[in-house]
Coordinates of N, CA and C in Angstrom, one line a residue:
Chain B
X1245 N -23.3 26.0 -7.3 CA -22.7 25.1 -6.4 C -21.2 25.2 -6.5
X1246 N -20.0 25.8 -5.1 CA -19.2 26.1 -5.6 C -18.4 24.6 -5.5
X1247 N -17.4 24.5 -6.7 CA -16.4 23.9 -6.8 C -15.6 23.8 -5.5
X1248 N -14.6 22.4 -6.0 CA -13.2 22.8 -5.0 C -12.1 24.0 -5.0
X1249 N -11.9 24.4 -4.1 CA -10.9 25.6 -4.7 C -9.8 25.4 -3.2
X1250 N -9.0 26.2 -4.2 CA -7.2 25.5 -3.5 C -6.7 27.1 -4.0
X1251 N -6.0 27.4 -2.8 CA -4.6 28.3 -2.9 C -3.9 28.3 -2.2
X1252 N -2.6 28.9 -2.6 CA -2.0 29.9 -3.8 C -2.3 29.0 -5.4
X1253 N -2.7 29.3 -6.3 CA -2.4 28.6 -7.7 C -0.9 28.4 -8.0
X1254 N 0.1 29.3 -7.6 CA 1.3 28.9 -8.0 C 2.3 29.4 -6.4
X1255 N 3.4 29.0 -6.5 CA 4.1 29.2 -5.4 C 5.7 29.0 -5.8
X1256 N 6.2 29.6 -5.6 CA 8.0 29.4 -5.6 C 8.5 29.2 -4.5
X1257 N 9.7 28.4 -4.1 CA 10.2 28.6 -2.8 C 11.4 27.8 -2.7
X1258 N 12.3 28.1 -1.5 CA 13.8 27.7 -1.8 C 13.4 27.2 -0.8
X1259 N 14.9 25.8 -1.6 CA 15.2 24.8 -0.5 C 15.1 24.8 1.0
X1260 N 14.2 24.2 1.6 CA 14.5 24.7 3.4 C 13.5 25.7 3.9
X1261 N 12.8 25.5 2.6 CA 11.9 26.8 3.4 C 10.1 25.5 3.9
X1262 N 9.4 26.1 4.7 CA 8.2 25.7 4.3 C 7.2 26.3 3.8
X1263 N 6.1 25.4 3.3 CA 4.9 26.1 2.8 C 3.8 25.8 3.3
X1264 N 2.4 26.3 3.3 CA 1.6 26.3 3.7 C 0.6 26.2 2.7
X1265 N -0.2 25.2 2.0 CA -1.6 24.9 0.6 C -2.8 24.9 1.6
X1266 N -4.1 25.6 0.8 CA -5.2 25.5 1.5 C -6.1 24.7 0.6
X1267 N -7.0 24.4 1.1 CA -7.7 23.6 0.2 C -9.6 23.8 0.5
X1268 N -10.2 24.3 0.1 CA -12.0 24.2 0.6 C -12.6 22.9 -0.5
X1269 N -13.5 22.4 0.6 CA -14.4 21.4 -0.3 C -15.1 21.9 -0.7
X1270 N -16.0 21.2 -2.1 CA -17.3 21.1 -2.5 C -18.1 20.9 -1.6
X1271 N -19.3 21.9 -1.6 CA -20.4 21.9 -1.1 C -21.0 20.6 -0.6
X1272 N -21.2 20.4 0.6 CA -21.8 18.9 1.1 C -21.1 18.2 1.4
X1273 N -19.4 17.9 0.9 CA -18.2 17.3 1.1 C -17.8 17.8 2.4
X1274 N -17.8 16.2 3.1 CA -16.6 16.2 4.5 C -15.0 15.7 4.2
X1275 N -15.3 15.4 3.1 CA -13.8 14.3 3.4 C -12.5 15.0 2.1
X1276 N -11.5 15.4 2.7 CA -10.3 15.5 1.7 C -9.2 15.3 2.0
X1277 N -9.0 15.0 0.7 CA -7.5 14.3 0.1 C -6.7 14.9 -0.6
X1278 N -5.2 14.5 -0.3 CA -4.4 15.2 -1.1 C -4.0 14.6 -2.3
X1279 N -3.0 15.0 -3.0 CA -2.5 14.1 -3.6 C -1.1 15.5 -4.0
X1280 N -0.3 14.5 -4.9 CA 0.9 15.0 -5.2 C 1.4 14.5 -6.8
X1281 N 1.5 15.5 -8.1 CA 1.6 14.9 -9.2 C 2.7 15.4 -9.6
X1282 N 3.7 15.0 -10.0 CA 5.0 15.2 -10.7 C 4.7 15.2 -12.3
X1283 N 5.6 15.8 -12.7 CA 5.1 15.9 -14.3 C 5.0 14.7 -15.2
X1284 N 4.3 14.5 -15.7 CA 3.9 13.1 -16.5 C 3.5 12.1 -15.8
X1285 N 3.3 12.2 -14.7 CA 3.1 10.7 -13.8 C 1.4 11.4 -13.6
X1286 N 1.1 10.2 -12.8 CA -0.6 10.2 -11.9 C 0.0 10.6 -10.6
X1287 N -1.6 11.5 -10.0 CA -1.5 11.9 -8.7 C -0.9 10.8 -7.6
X1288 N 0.1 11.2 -6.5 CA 0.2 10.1 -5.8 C -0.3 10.8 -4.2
X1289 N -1.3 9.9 -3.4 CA -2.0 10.2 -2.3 C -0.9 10.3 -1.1
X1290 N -1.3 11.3 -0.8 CA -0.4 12.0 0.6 C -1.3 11.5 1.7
X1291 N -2.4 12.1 1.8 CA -3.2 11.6 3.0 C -4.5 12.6 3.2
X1292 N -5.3 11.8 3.9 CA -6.8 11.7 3.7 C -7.3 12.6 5.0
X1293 N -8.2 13.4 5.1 CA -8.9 13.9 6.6 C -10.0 13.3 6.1
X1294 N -10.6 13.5 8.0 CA -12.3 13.1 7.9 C -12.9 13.5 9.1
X1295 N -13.5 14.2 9.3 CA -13.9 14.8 11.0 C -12.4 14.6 11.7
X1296 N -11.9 16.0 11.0 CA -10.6 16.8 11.5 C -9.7 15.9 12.0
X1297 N -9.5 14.8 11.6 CA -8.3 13.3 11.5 C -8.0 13.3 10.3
X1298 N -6.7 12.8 10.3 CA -6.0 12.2 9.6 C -6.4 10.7 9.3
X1299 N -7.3 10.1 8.3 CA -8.2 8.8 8.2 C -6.8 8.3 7.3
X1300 N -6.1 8.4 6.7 CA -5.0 7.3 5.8 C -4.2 8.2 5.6
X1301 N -3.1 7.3 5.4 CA -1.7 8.3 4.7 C -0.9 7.6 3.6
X1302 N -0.6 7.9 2.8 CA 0.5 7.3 1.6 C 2.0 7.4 1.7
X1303 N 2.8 7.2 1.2 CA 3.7 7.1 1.7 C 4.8 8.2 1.3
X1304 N 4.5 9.2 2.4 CA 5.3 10.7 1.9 C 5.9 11.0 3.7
X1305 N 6.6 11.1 3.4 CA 7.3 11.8 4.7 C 7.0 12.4 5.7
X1306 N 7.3 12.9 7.1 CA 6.4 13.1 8.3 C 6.9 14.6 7.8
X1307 N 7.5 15.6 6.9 CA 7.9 16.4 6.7 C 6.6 17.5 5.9
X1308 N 5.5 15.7 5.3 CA 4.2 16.7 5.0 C 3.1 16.2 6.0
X1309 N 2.4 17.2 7.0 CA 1.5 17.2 7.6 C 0.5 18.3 7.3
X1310 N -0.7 17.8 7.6 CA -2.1 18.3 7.0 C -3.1 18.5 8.3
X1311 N -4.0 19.4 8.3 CA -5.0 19.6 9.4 C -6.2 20.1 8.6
X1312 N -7.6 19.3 9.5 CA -8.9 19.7 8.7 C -9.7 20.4 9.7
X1313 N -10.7 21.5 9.2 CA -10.7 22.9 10.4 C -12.2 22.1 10.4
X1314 N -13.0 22.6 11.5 CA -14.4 22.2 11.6 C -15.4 22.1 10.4
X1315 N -15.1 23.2 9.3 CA -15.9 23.8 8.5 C -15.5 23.1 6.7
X1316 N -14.5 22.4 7.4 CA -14.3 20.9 6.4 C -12.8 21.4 5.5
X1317 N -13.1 22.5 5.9 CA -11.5 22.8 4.5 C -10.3 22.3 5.6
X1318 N -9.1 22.5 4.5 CA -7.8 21.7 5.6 C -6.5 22.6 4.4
X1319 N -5.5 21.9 5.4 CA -4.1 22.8 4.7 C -2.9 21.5 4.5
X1320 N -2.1 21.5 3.9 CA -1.5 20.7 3.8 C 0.1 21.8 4.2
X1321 N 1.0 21.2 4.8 CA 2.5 21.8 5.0 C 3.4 21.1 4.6
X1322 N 4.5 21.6 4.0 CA 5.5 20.9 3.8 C 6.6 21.8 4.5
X1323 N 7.2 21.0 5.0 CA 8.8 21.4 6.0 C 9.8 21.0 5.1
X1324 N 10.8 21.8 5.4 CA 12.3 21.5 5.0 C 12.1 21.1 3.2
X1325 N 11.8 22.4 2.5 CA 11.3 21.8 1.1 C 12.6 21.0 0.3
X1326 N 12.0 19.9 -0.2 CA 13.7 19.8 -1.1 C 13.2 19.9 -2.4
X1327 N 13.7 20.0 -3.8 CA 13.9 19.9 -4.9 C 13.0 19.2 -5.5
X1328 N 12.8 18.2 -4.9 CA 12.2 17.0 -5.4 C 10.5 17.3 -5.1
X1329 N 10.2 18.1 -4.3 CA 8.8 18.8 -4.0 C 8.4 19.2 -4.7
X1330 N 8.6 19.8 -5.6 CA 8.3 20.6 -6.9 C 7.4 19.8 -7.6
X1331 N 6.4 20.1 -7.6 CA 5.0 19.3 -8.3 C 3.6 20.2 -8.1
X1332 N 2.6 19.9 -8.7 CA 1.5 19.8 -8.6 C 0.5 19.5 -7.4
X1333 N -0.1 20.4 -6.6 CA -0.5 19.4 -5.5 C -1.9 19.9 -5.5
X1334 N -2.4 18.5 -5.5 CA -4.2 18.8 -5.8 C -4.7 18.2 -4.5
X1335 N -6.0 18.8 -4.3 CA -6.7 18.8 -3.0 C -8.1 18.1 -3.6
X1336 N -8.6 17.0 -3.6 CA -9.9 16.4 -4.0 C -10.9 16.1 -2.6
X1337 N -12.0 16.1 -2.9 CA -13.0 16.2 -1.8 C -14.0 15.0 -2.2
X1338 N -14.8 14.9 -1.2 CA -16.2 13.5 -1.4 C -16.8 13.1 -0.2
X1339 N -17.8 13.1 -0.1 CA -18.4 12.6 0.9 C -18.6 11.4 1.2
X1340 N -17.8 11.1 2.4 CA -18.4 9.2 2.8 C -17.0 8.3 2.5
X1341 N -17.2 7.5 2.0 CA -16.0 6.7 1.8 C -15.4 6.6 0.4
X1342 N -14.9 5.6 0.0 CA -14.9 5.2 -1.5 C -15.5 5.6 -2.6
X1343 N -16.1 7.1 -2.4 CA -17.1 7.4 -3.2 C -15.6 8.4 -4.5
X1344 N -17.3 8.6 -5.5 CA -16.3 10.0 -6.4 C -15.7 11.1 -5.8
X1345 N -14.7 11.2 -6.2 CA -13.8 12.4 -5.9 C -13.6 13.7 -6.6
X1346 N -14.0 14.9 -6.4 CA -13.5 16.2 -7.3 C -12.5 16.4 -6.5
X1347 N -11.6 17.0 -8.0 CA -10.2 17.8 -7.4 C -10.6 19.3 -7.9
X1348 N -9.6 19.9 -7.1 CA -9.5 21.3 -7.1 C -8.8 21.8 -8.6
X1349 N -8.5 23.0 -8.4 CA -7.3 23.8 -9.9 C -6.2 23.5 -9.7
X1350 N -5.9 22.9 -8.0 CA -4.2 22.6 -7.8 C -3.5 23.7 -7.7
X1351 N -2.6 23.6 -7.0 CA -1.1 24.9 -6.6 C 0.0 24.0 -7.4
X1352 N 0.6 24.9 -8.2 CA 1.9 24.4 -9.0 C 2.9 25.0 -7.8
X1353 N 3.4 24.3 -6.9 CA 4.7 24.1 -6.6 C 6.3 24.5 -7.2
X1354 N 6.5 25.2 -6.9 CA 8.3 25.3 -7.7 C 9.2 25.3 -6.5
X1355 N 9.9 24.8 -6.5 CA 11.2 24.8 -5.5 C 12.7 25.0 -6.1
X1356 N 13.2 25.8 -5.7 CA 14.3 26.5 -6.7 C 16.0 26.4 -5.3
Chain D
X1308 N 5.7 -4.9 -10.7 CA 4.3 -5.0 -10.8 C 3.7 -3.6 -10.2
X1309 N 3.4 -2.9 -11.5 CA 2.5 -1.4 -10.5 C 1.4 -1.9 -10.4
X1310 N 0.5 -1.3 -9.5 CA -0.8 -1.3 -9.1 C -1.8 -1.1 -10.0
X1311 N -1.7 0.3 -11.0 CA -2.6 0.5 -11.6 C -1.7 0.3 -13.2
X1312 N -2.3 0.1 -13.9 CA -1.1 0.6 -15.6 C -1.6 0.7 -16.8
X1313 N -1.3 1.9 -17.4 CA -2.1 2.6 -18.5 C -0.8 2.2 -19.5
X1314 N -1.3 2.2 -20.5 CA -0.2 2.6 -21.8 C 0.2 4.0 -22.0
X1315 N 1.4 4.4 -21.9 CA 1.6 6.0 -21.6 C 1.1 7.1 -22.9
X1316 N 1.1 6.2 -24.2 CA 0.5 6.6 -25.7 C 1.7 7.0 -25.9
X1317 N 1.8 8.3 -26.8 CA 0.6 8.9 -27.5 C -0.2 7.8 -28.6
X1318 N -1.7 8.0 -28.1 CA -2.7 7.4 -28.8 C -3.5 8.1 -30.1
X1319 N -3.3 7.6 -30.9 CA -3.6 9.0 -32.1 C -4.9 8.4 -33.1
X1320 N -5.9 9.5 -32.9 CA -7.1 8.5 -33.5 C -7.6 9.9 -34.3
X1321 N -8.3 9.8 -35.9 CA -9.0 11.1 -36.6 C -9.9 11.3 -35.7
X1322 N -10.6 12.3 -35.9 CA -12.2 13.1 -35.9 C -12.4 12.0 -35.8
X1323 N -13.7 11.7 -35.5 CA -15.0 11.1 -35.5 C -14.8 9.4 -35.3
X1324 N -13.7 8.9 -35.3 CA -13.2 7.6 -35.0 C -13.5 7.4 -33.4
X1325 N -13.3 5.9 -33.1 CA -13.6 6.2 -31.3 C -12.5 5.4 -31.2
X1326 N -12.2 6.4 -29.7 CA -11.1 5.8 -29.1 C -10.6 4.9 -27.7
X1327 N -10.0 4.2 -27.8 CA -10.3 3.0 -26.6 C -8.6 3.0 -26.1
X1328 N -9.3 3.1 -24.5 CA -8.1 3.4 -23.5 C -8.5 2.7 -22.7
X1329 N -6.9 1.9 -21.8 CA -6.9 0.4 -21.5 C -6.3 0.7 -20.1
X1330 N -6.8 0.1 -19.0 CA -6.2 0.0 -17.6 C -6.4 -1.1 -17.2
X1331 N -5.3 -2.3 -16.8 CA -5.0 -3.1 -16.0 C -4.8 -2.7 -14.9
X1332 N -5.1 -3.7 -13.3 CA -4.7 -3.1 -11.9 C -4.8 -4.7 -11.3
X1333 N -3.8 -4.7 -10.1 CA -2.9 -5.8 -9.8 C -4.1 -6.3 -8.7
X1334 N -4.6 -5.6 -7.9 CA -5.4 -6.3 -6.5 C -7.1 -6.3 -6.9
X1335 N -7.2 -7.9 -7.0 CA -8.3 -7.8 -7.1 C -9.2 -8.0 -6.4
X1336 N -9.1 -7.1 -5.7 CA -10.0 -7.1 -4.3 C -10.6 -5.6 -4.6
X1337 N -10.1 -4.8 -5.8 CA -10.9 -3.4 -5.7 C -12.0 -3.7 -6.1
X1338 N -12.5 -2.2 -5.4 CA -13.9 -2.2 -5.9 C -14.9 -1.2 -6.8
X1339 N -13.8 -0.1 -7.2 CA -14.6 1.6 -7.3 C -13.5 1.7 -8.2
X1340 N -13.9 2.3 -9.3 CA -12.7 2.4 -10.7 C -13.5 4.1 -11.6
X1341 N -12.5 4.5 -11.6 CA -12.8 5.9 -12.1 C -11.5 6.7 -13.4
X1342 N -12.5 7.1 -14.5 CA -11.5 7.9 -15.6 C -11.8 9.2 -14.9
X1343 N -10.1 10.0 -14.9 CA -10.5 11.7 -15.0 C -9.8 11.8 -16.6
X1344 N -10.4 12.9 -16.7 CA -9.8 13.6 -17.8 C -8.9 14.7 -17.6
X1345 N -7.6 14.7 -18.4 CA -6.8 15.8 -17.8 C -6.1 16.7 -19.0
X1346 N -6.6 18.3 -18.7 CA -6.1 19.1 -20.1 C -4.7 19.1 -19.8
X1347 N -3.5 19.7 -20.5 CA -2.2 19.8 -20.4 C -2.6 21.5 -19.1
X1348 N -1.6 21.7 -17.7 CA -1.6 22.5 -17.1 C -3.1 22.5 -16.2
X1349 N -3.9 21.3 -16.2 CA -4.9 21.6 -15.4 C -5.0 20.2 -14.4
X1350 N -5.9 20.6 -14.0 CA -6.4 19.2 -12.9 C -7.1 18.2 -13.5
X1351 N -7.3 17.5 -12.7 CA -8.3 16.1 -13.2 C -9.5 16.3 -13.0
X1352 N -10.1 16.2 -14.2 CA -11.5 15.8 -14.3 C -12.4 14.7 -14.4
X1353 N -12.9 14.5 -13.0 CA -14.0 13.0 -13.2 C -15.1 12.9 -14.3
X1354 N -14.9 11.7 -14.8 CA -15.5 11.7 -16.7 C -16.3 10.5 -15.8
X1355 N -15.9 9.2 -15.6 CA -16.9 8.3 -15.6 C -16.3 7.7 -14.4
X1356 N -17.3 7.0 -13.5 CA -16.9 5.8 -12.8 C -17.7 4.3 -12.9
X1357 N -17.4 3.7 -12.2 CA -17.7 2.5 -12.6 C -17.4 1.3 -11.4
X1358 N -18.6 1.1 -10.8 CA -18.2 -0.2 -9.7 C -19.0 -1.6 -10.1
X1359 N -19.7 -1.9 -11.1 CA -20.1 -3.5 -11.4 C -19.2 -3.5 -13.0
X1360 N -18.9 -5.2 -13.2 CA -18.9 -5.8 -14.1 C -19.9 -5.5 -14.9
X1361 N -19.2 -5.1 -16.3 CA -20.3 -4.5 -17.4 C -19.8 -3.0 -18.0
X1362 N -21.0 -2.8 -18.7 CA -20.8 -1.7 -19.4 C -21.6 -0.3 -18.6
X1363 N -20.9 1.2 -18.8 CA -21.6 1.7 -18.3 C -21.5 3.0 -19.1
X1364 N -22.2 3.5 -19.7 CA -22.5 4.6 -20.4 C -22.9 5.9 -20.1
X1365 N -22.1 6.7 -20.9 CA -22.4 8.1 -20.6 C -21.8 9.2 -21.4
X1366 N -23.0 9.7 -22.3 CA -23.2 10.0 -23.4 C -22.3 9.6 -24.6
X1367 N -21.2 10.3 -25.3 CA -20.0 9.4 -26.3 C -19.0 8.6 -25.1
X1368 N -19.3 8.3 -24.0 CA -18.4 7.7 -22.8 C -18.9 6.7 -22.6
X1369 N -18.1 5.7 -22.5 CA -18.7 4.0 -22.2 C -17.4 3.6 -21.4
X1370 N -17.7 3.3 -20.4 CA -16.3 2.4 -19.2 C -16.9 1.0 -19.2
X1371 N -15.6 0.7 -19.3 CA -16.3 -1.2 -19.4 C -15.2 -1.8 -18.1
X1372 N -16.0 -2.6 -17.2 CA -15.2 -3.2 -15.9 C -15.4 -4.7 -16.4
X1373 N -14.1 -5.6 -16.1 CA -14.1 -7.0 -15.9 C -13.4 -7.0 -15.1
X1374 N -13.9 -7.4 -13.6 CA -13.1 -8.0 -12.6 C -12.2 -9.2 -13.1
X1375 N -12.7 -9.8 -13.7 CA -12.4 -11.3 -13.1 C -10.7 -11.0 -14.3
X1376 N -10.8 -10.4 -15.4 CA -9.5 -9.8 -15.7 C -8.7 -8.7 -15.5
X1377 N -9.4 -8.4 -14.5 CA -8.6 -7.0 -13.1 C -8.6 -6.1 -14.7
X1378 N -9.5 -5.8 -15.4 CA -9.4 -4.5 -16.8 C -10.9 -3.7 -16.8
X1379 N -10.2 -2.7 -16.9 CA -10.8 -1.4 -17.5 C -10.8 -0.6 -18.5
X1380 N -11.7 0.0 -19.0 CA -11.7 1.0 -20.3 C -12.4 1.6 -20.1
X1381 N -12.0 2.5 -21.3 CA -12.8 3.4 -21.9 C -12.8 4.2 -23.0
X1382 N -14.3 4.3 -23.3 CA -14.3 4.0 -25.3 C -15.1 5.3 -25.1
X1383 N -14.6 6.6 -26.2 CA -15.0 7.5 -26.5 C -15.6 7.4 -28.2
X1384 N -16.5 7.7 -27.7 CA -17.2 7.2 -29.5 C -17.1 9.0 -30.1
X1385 N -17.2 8.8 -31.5 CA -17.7 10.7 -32.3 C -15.9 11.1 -31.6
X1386 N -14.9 11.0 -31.6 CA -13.9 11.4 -30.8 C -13.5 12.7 -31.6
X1387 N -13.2 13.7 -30.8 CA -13.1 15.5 -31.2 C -12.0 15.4 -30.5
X1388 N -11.3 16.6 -31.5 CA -10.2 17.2 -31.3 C -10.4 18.1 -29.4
X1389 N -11.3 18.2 -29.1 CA -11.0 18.9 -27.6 C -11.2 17.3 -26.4
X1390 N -11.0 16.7 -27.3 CA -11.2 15.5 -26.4 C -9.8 15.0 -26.2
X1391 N -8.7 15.5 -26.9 CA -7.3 15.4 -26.7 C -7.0 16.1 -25.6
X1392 N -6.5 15.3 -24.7 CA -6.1 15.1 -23.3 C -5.0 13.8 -22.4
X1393 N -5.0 14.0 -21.1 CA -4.4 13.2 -20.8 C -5.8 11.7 -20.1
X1394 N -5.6 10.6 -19.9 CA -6.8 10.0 -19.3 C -5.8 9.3 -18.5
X1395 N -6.6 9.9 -17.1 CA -6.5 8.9 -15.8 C -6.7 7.6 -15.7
X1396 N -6.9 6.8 -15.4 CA -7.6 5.7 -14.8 C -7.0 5.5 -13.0
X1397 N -8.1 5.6 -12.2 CA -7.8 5.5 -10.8 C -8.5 4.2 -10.3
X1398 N -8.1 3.9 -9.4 CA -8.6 2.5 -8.4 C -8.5 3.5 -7.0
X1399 N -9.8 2.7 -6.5 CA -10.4 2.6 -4.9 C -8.8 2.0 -4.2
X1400 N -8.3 2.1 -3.5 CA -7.5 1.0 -2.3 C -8.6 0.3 -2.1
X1401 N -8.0 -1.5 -1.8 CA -8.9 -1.6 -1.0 C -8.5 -2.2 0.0
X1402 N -7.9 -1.6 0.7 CA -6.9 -1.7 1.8 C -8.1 -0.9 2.6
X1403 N -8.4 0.1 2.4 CA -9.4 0.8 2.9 C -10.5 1.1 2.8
X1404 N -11.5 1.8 3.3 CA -12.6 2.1 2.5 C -12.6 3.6 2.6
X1405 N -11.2 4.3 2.7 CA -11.4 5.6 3.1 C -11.4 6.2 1.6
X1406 N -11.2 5.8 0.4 CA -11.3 6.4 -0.7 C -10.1 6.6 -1.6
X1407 N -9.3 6.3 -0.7 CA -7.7 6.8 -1.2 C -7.7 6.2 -3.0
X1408 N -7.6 7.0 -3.4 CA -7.2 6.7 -4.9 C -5.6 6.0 -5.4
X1409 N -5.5 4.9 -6.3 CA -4.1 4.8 -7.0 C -4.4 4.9 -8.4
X1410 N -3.5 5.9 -9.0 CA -4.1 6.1 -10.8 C -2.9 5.7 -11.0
X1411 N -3.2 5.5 -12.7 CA -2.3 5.3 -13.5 C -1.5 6.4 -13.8
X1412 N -0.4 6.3 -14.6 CA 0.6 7.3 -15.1 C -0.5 8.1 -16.2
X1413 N -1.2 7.5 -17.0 CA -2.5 7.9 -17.8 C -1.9 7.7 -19.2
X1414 N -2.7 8.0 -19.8 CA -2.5 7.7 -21.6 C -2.6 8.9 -22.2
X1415 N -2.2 9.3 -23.1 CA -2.2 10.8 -24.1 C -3.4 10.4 -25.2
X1416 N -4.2 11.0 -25.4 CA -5.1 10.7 -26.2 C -4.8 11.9 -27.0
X1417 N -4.5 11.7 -28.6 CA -4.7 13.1 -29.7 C -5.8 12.6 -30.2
X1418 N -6.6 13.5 -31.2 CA -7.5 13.6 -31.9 C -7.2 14.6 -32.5
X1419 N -6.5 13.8 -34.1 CA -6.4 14.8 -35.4 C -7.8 15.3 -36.2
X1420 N -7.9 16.3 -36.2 CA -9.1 16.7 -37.1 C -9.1 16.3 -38.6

């Protein structure tokens, strides 16, 4: 049963540039989520798909936008990177609502 | 007032002692409460969840919910040195029912041999 899986695992990239994260669910999983972890803190939620919508968003910038493909995986983008992007960004999956969530291995982010 | 809040530790407990990790959270209107476990350089791993008042067990893992004092835990009993990690504690929104998680900053758990 495969896992969530996310790439690139790591990424560098300068100011101004954008990126592109992919994300596949766990097997049976329609629904994913992002989130965003800075070092020492907890994940903080970017925003949620669910039959290729955007179902919630947290409170991050219109600079990160996400799309979910028929086959349930999705990408997250970030535009105009700044400095402050440089985190951890994990992609968690689950089916239904409020249920448990698996996260992925995560893409480490660097912005230089 | 944060939403979710852990004690950041370091929590330092021997071998075979159990260890007990504390989450308070502000709206009590949640409903779905979950520990991950997290190595240093990895992702979060879902250890236990827990949606009633009570105790809920699983295997050296026990999560204990009291609504009515918006608190959570979780008690690692036999506690091992690979059990030194970081621990989540996440909350449901319940603003929504879409799942969106708010975790804590988490707690450092060591376990000296």
């Amino acid at each position: 049963d495969a896992g969530v899986t996310q790439s690139p695992t790591h990424l560098i990239k300068t100011r101004g540039q954008q990126v592109t994260l992919r994300c596949s669910p766990k097997s049976g999983h329609d629904t994913v989520s992002w989130y965003q972890q800075a070092l020492g803190q907890g994940p903080q939620f970017i925003f949620q798909y669910y039959e290729e919508e955007e179902r919630q968003r947290g409170n991050f910038p219109d600079r990160f936008s996400g799309h979910q493909f028929p086959n349930y995986s999705s990408e997250l983008n970030v535009n105009a990177l700044l400095l402050g992007d440089s985190a951890l960004y994990l992609c968690a999956s689950t089916h239904g609502g409020p249920y448990e969530q698996y996260f992925g291995p995560g893409t480490r982010l660097t912005v230089t | 007032q944060k939403e979710v809040e852990q004690n950041s530790g370091p929590l330092s407990v021997p071998e075979g002692a159990i260890a007990s990790l504390n989450c308070t959270y502000s709206d009590r209107v949640s409903q779905s409460f979950f520990w991950y476990r997290q190595y240093s350089g990895k992702s979060p791993e879902l250890i236990m969840s827990i949606y009633s008042n009570g105790d809920k067990e699983d295997g050296r893992f026990t999560a204990q919910l009291n609504k009515a004092s918006q608190y959570v835990s979780l008690l690692i009993r036999d506690s091992q040195p690979s059990d030194s990690a970081t621990y989540l504690c996440a909350v449901n929104s319940p603003s929504s029912n879409t799942g969106k998680l708010i975790f804590g900053q988490g707690t450092t758990l060591q376990v000296k041999p």
